[in-house]
mmCIF file of C-alpha atoms in Angstrom:
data_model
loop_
_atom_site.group_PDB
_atom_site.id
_atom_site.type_symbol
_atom_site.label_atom_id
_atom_site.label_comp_id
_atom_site.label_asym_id
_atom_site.label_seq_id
_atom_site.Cartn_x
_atom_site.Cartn_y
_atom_site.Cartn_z
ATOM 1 C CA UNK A 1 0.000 0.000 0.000
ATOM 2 C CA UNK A 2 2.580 2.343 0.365
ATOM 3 C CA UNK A 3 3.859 2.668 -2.852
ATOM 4 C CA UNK A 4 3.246 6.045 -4.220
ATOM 5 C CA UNK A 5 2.475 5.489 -7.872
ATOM 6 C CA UNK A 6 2.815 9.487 -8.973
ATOM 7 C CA UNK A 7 5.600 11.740 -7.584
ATOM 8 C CA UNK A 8 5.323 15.727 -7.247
ATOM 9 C CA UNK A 9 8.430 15.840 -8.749
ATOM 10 C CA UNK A 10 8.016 18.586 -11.369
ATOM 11 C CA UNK A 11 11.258 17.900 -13.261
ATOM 12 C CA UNK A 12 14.642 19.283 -13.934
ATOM 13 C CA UNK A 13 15.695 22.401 -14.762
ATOM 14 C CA UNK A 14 16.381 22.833 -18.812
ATOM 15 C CA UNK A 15 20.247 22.249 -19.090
ATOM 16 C CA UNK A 16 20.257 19.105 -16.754
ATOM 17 C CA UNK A 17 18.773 16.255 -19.391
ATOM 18 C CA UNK A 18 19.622 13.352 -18.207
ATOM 19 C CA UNK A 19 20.362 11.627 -15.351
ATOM 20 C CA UNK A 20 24.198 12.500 -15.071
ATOM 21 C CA UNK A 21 23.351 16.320 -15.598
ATOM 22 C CA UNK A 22 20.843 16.388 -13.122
ATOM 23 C CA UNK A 23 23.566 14.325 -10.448
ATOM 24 C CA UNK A 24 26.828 16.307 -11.395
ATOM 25 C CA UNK A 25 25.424 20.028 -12.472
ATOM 26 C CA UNK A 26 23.389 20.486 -8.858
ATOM 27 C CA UNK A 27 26.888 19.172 -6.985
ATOM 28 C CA UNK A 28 29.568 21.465 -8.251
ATOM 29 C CA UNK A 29 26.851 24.941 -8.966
ATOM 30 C CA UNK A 30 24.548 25.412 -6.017
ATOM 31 C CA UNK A 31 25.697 27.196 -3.096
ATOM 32 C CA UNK A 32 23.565 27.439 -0.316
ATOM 33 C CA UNK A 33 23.600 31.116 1.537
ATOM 34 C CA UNK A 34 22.197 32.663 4.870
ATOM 35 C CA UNK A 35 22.975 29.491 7.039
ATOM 36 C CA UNK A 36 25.797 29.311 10.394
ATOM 37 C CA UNK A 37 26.394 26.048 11.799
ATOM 38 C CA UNK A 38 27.162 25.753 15.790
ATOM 39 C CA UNK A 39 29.721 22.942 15.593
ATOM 40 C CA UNK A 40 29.883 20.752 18.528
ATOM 41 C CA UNK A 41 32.206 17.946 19.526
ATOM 42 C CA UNK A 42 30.753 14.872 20.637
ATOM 43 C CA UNK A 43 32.729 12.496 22.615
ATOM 44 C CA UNK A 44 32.279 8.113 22.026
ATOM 45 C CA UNK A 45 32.429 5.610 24.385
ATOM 46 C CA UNK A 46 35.010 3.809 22.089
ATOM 47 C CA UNK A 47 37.436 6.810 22.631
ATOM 48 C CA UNK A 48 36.853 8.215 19.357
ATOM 49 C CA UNK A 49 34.382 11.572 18.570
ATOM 50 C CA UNK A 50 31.917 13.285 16.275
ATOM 51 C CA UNK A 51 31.608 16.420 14.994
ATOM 52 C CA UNK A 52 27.636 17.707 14.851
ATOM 53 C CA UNK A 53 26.747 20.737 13.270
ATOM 54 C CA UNK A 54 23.707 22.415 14.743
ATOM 55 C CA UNK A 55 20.910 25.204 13.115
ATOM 56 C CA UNK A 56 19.158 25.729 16.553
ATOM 57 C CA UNK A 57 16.157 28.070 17.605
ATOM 58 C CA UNK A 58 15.731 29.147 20.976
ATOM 59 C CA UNK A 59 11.840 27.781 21.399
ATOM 60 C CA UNK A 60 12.113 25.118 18.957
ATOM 61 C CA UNK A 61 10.546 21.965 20.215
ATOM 62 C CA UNK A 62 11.378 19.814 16.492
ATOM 63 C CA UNK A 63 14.714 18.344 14.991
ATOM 64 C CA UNK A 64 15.746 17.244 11.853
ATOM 65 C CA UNK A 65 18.900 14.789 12.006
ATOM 66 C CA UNK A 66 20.879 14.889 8.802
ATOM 67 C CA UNK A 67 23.320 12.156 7.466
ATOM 68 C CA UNK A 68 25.259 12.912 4.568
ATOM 69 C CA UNK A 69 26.400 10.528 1.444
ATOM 70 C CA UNK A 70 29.654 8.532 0.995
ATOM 71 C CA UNK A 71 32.622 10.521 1.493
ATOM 72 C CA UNK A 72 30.727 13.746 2.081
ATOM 73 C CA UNK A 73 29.956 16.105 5.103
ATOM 74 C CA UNK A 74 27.704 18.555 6.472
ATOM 75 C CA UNK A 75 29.175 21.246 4.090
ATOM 76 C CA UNK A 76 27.494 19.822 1.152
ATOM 77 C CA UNK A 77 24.401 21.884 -0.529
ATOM 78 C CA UNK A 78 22.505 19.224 -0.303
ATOM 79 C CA UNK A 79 22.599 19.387 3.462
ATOM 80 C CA UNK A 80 22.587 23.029 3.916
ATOM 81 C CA UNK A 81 19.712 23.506 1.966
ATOM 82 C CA UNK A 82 17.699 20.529 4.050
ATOM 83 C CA UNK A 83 18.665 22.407 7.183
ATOM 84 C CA UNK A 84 17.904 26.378 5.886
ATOM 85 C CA UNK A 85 14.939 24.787 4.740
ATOM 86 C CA UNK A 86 13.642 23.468 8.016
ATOM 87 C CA UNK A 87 15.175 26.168 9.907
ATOM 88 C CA UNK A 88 12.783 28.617 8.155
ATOM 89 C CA UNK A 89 10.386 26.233 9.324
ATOM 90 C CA UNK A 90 10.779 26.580 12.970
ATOM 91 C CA UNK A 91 12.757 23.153 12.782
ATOM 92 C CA UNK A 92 16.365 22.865 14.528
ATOM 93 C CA UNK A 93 19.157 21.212 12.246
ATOM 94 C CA UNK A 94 21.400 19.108 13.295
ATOM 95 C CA UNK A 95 23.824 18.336 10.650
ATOM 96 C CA UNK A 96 26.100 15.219 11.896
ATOM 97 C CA UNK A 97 29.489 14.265 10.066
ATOM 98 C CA UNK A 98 30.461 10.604 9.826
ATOM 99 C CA UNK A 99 34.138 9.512 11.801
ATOM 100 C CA UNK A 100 36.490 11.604 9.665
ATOM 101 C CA UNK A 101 34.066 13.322 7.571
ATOM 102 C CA UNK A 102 34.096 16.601 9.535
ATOM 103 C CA UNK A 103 37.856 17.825 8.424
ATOM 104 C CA UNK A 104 39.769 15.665 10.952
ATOM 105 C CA UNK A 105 41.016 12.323 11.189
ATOM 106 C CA UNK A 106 38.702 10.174 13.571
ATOM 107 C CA UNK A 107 41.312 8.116 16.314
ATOM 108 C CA UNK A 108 40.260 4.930 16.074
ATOM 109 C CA UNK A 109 41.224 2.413 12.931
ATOM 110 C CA UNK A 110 37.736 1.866 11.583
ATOM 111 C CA UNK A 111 36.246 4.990 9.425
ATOM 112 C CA UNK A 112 32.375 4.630 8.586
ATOM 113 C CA UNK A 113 30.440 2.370 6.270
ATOM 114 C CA UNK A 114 26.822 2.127 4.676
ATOM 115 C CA UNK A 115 25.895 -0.375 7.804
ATOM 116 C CA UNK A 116 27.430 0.961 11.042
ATOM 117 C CA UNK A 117 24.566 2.281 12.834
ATOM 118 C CA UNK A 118 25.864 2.601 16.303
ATOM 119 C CA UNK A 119 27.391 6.363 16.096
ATOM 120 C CA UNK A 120 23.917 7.887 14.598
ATOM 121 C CA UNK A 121 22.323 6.517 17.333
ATOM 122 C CA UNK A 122 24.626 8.197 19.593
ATOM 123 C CA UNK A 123 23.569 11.242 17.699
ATOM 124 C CA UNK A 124 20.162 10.696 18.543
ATOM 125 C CA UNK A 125 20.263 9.610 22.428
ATOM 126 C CA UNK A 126 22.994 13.106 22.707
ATOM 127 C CA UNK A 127 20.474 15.479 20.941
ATOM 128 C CA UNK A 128 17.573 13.876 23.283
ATOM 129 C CA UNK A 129 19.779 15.274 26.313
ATOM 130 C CA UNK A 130 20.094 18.796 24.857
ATOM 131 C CA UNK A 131 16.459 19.662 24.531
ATOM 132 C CA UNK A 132 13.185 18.287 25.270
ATOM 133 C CA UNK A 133 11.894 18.109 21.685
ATOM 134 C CA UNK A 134 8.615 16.848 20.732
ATOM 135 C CA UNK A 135 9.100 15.533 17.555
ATOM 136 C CA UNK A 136 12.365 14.310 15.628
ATOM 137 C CA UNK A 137 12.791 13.209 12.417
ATOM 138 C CA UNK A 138 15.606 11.610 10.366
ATOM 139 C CA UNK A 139 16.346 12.880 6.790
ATOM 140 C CA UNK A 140 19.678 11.129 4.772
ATOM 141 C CA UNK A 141 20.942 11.023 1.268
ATOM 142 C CA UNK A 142 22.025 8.203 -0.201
ATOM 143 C CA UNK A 143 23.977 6.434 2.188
ATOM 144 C CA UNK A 144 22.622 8.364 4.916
ATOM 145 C CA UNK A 145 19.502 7.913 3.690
ATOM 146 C CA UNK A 146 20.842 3.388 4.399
ATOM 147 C CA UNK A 147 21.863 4.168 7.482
ATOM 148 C CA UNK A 148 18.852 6.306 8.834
ATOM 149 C CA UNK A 149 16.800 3.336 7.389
ATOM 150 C CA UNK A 150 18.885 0.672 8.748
ATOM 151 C CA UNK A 151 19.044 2.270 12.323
ATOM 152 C CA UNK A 152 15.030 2.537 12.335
ATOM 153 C CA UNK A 153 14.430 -1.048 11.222
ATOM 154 C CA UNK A 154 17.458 -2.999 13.302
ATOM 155 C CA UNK A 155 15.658 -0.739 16.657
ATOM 156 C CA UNK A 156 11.992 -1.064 15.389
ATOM 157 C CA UNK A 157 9.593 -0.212 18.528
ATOM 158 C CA UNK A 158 12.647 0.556 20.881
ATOM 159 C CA UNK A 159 13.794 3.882 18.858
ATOM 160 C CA UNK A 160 13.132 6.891 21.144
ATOM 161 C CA UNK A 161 9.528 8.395 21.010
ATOM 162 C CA UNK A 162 9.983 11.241 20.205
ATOM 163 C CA UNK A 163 11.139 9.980 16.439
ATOM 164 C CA UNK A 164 8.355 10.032 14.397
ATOM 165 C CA UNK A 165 8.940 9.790 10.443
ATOM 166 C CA UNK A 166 12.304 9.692 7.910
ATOM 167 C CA UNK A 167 13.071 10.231 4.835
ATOM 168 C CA UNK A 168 15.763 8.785 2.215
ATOM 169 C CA UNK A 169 16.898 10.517 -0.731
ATOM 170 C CA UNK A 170 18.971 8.437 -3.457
ATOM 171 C CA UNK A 171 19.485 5.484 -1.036
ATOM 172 C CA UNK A 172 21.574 2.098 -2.299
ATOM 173 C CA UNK A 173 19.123 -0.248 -0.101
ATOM 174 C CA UNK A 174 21.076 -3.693 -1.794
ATOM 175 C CA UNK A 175 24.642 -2.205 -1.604
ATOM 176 C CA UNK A 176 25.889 -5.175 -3.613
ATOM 177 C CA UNK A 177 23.544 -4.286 -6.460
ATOM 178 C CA UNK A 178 24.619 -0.628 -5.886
ATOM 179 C CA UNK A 179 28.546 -1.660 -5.955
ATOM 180 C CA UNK A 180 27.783 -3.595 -9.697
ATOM 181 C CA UNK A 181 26.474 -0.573 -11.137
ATOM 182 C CA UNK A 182 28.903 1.331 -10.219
ATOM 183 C CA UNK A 183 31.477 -0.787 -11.609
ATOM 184 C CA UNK A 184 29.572 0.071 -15.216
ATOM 185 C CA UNK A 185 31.773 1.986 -17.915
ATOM 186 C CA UNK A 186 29.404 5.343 -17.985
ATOM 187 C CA UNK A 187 30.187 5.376 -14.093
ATOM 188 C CA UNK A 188 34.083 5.558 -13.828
ATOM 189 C CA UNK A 189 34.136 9.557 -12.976
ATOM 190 C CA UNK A 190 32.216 8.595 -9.961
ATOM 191 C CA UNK A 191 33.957 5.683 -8.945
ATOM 192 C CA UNK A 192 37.646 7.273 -9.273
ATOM 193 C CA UNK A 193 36.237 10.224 -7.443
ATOM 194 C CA UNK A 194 35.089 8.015 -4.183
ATOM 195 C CA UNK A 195 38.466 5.979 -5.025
ATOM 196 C CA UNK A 196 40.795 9.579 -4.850
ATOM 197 C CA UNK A 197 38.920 10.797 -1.757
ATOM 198 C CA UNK A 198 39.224 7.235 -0.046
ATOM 199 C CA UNK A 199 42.982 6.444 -0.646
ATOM 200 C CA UNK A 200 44.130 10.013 1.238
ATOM 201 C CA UNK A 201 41.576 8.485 4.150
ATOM 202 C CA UNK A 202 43.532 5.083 3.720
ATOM 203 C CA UNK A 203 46.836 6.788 3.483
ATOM 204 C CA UNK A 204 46.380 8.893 6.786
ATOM 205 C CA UNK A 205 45.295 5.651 8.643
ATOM 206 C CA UNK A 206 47.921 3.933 7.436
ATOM 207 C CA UNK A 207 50.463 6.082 8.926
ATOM 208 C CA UNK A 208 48.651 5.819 12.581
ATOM 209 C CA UNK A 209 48.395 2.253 12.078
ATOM 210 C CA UNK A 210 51.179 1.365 10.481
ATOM 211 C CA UNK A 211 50.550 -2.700 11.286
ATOM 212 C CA UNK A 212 47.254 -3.183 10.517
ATOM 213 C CA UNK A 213 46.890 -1.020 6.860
ATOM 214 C CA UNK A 214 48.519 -1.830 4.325
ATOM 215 C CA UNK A 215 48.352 1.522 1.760
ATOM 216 C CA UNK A 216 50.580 -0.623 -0.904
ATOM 217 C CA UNK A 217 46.882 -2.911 -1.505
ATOM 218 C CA UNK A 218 45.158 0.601 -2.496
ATOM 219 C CA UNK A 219 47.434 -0.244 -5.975
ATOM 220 C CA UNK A 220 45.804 -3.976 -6.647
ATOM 221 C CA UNK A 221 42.462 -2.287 -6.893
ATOM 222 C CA UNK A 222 40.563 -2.468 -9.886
ATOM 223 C CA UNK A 223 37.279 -3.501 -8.966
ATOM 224 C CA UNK A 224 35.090 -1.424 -5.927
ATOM 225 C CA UNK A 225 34.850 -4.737 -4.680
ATOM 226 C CA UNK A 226 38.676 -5.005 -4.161
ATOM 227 C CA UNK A 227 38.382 -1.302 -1.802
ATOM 228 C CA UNK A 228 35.867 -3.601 0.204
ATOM 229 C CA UNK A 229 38.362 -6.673 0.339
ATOM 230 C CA UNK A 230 41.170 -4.988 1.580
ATOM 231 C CA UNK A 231 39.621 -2.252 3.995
ATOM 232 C CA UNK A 232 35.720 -1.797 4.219
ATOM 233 C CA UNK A 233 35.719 -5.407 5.479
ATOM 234 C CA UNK A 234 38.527 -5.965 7.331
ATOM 235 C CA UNK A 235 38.637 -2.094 9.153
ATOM 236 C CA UNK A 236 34.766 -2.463 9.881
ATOM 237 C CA UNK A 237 34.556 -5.911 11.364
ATOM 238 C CA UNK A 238 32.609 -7.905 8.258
ATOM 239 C CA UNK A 239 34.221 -11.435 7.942
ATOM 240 C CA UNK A 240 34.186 -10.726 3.863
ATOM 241 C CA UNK A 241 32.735 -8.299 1.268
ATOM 242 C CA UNK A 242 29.521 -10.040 1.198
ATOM 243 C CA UNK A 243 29.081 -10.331 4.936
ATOM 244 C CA UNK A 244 29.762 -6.021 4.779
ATOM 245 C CA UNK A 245 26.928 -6.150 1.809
ATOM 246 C CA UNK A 246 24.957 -8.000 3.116
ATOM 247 C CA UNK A 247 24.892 -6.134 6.391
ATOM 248 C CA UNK A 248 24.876 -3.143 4.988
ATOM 249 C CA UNK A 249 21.718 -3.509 2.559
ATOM 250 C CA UNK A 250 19.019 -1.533 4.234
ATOM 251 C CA UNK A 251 16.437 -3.453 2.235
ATOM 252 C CA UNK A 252 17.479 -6.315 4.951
ATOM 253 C CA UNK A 253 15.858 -4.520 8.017
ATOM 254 C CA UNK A 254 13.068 -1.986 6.531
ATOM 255 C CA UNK A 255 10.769 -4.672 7.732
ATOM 256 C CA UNK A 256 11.321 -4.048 11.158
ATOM 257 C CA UNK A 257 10.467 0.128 10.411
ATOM 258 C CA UNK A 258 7.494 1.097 12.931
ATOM 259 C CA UNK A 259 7.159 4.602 11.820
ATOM 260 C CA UNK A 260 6.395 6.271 8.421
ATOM 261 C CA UNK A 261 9.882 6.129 6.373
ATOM 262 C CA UNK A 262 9.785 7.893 2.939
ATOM 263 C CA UNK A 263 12.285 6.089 0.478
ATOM 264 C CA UNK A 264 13.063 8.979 -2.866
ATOM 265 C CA UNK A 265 14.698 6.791 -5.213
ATOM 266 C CA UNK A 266 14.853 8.458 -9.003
ATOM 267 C CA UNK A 267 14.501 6.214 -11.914
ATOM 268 C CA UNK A 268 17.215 7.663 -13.658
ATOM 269 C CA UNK A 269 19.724 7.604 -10.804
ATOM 270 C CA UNK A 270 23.341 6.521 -12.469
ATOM 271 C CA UNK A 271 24.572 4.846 -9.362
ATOM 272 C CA UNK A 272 21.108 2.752 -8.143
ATOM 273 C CA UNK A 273 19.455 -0.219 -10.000
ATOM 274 C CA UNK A 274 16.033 -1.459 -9.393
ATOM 275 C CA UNK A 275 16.774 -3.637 -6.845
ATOM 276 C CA UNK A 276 17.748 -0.398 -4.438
ATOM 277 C CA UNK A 277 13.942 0.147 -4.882
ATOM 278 C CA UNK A 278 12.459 -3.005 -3.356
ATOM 279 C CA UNK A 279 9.130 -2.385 -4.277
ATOM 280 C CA UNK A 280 7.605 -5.568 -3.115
ATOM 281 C CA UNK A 281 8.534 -4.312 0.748
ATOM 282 C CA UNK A 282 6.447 -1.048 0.426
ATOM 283 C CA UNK A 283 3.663 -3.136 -0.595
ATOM 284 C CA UNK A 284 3.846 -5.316 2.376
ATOM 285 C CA UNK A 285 4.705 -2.801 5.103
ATOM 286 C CA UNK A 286 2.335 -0.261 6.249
ATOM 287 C CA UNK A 287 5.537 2.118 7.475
ATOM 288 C CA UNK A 288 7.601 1.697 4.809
ATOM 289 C CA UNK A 289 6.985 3.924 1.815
ATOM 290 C CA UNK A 290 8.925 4.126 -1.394
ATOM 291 C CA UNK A 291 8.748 7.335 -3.987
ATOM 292 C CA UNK A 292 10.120 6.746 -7.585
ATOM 293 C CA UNK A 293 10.185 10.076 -9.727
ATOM 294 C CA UNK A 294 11.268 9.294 -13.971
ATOM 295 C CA UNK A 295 13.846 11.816 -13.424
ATOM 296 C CA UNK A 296 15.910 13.216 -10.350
ATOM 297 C CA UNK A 297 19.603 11.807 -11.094
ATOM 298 C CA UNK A 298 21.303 10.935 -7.880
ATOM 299 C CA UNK A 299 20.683 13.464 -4.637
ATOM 300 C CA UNK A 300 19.647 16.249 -6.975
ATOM 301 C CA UNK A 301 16.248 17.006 -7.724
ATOM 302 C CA UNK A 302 16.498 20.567 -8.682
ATOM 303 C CA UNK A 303 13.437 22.551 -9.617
ATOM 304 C CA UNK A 304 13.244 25.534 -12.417
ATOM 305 C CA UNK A 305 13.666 28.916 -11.151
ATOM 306 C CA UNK A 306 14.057 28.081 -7.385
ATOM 307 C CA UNK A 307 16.501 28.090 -5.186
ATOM 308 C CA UNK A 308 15.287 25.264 -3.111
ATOM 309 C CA UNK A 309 15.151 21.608 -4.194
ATOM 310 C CA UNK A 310 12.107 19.518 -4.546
ATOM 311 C CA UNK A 311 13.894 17.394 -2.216
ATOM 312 C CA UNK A 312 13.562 19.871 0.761
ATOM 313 C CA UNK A 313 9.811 20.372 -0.016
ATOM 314 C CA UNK A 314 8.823 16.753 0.051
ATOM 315 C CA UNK A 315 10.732 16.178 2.781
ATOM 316 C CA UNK A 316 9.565 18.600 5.097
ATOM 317 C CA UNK A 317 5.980 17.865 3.642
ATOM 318 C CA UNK A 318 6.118 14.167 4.801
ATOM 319 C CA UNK A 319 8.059 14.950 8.052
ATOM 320 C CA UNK A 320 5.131 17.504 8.629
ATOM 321 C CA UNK A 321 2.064 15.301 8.270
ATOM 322 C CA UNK A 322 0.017 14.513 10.992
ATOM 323 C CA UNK A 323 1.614 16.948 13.266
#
């Protein structure tokens, strides 16, 4: 039942024809004005930290959490916009970084991954503590958008009450399927891009733990699959690549959702197949919903003529139902 056959999605601005255009062109041109973050540092049990990045109003008694995308942070548009956008809807933001997303190395050897979901709900429980809101909601983009999903399904009825609906944006729910895609010959900018970004990460762990990374494998790679061999499994705790995938895979734990989660998944998205869109669990949850506009690309969904992305209205539409 919750499969929403027709999207609001109006479509793309002119220039941005295809799904490529409308993934790359909204990345590298929007810039997102009239926003401050209030960065905070927040401090793990496993010795290691976060860095949250808060849009706060003095009587606000409603917060968005925000999880970026795969080597990404909360200085992306993407995430500014979601926060101005809420802001200037009486919403706090609070804009979370993944371990060494935020500028600065995180201590410990592991980094982040699509299915760790332990440090966002740290985020949560710590925001709980700051102010007594009323109503939370998750927002995340692609794998954010897992993770957010992931977290709500593994905790099902136990999540805190005060969360009451999420939404995904451009979400690889079978990470696998996600990972053969992007191994594709039309996707090689984005996979050398994750690949650059990722080996300096490698590198700099490397050199603070010299006996357990070995930078010299970051040369045998020539498959995605071979980054996940030789660190995303190993660094993370999965036994192999396909225990990480498997883990990973949102798709695996939406059943176990208990609140209204909003998956956006384009059809054109370069980097998702179908499978990322398990239609056969919307239809059999009554929590789980799953939005696919034609067009989109990945995380863009830019409108004509606006500066704010269909993204932010739907999500902050959906978040706002039933208040």
């Amino acid at each position: 039942m919750p499969f929403l056959p027709h999207s609001s999605y109006p479509g793309p601005p002119t220039l941005q024809i295809n799904g490529h255009l409308q993934t790359i062109l909204p990345s590298l041109a929007r810039k997102v004005e009239g926003i401050t973050y209030a960065r905070e540092r927040l401090e793990l049990p496993d010795g290691d930290f976060l860095d949250l990045d808060w849009v706060e109003k003095k009587d606000a008694r409603k917060l968005v959490i925000l999880t970026h995308g795969l080597e990404s942070s909360s200085e992306r548009a993407y995430i500014k916009g979601m926060a101005h956008h809420f802001y200037n809807h009486g919403w706090d933001a609070l804009a979370w970084n993944c371990r060494s997303c935020s500028g600065e190395m995180n201590r410990n050897l592991r980094l982040y991954n699509h299915g760790e979901i332990e440090d966002i709900a740290s985020v949560i429980d710590h925001a709980l503590q700051q102010k007594d809101y009323e109503r939370v909601v998750l927002v995340g983009f692609s794998m954010g958008g897992s993770i957010s999903l992931k977290y709500l399904g593994v905790h099902g009825k136990n999540i805190p009450e005060p969360i009451a609906r999420a939404v995904a944006f451009s979400s690889p729910l079978d990470l696998g399927d996600s990972i053969r895609v992007l191994e594709q010959p039309q996707n090689l900018m984005y996979k050398r891009r994750f690949l650059k970004s990722l080996q300096n990460k490698i590198a700099a762990k490397a050199q603070l733990f010299p006996d357990k990374v070995d930078i010299r494998k970051f040369d045998q790679i020539r498959r995605w699959r071979d980054f996940d061999t030789f660190y995303s499994a190993p660094l993370n705790g999965y036994a192999t690549p396909e225990d990480f995938y498997a883990q990973a895979s949102a798709k695996n734990f939406v059943s176990g959702i208990t609140i209204p989660a909003l998956l956006v998944n384009a059809l054109n998205d370069p980097l998702l197949s179908p499978l990322c869109s398990p239609r056969d669990l919307a239809d059999s949850s009554p929590f789980f919903y799953l939005e696919t506009p034609k067009r989109g690309g990945h995380v863009g969904f830019a409108i004509k003529k606006s500066p704010i992305y269909w993204s932010e209205y739907r999500a902050l539409e959906f978040c706002e139902q039933l208040m």
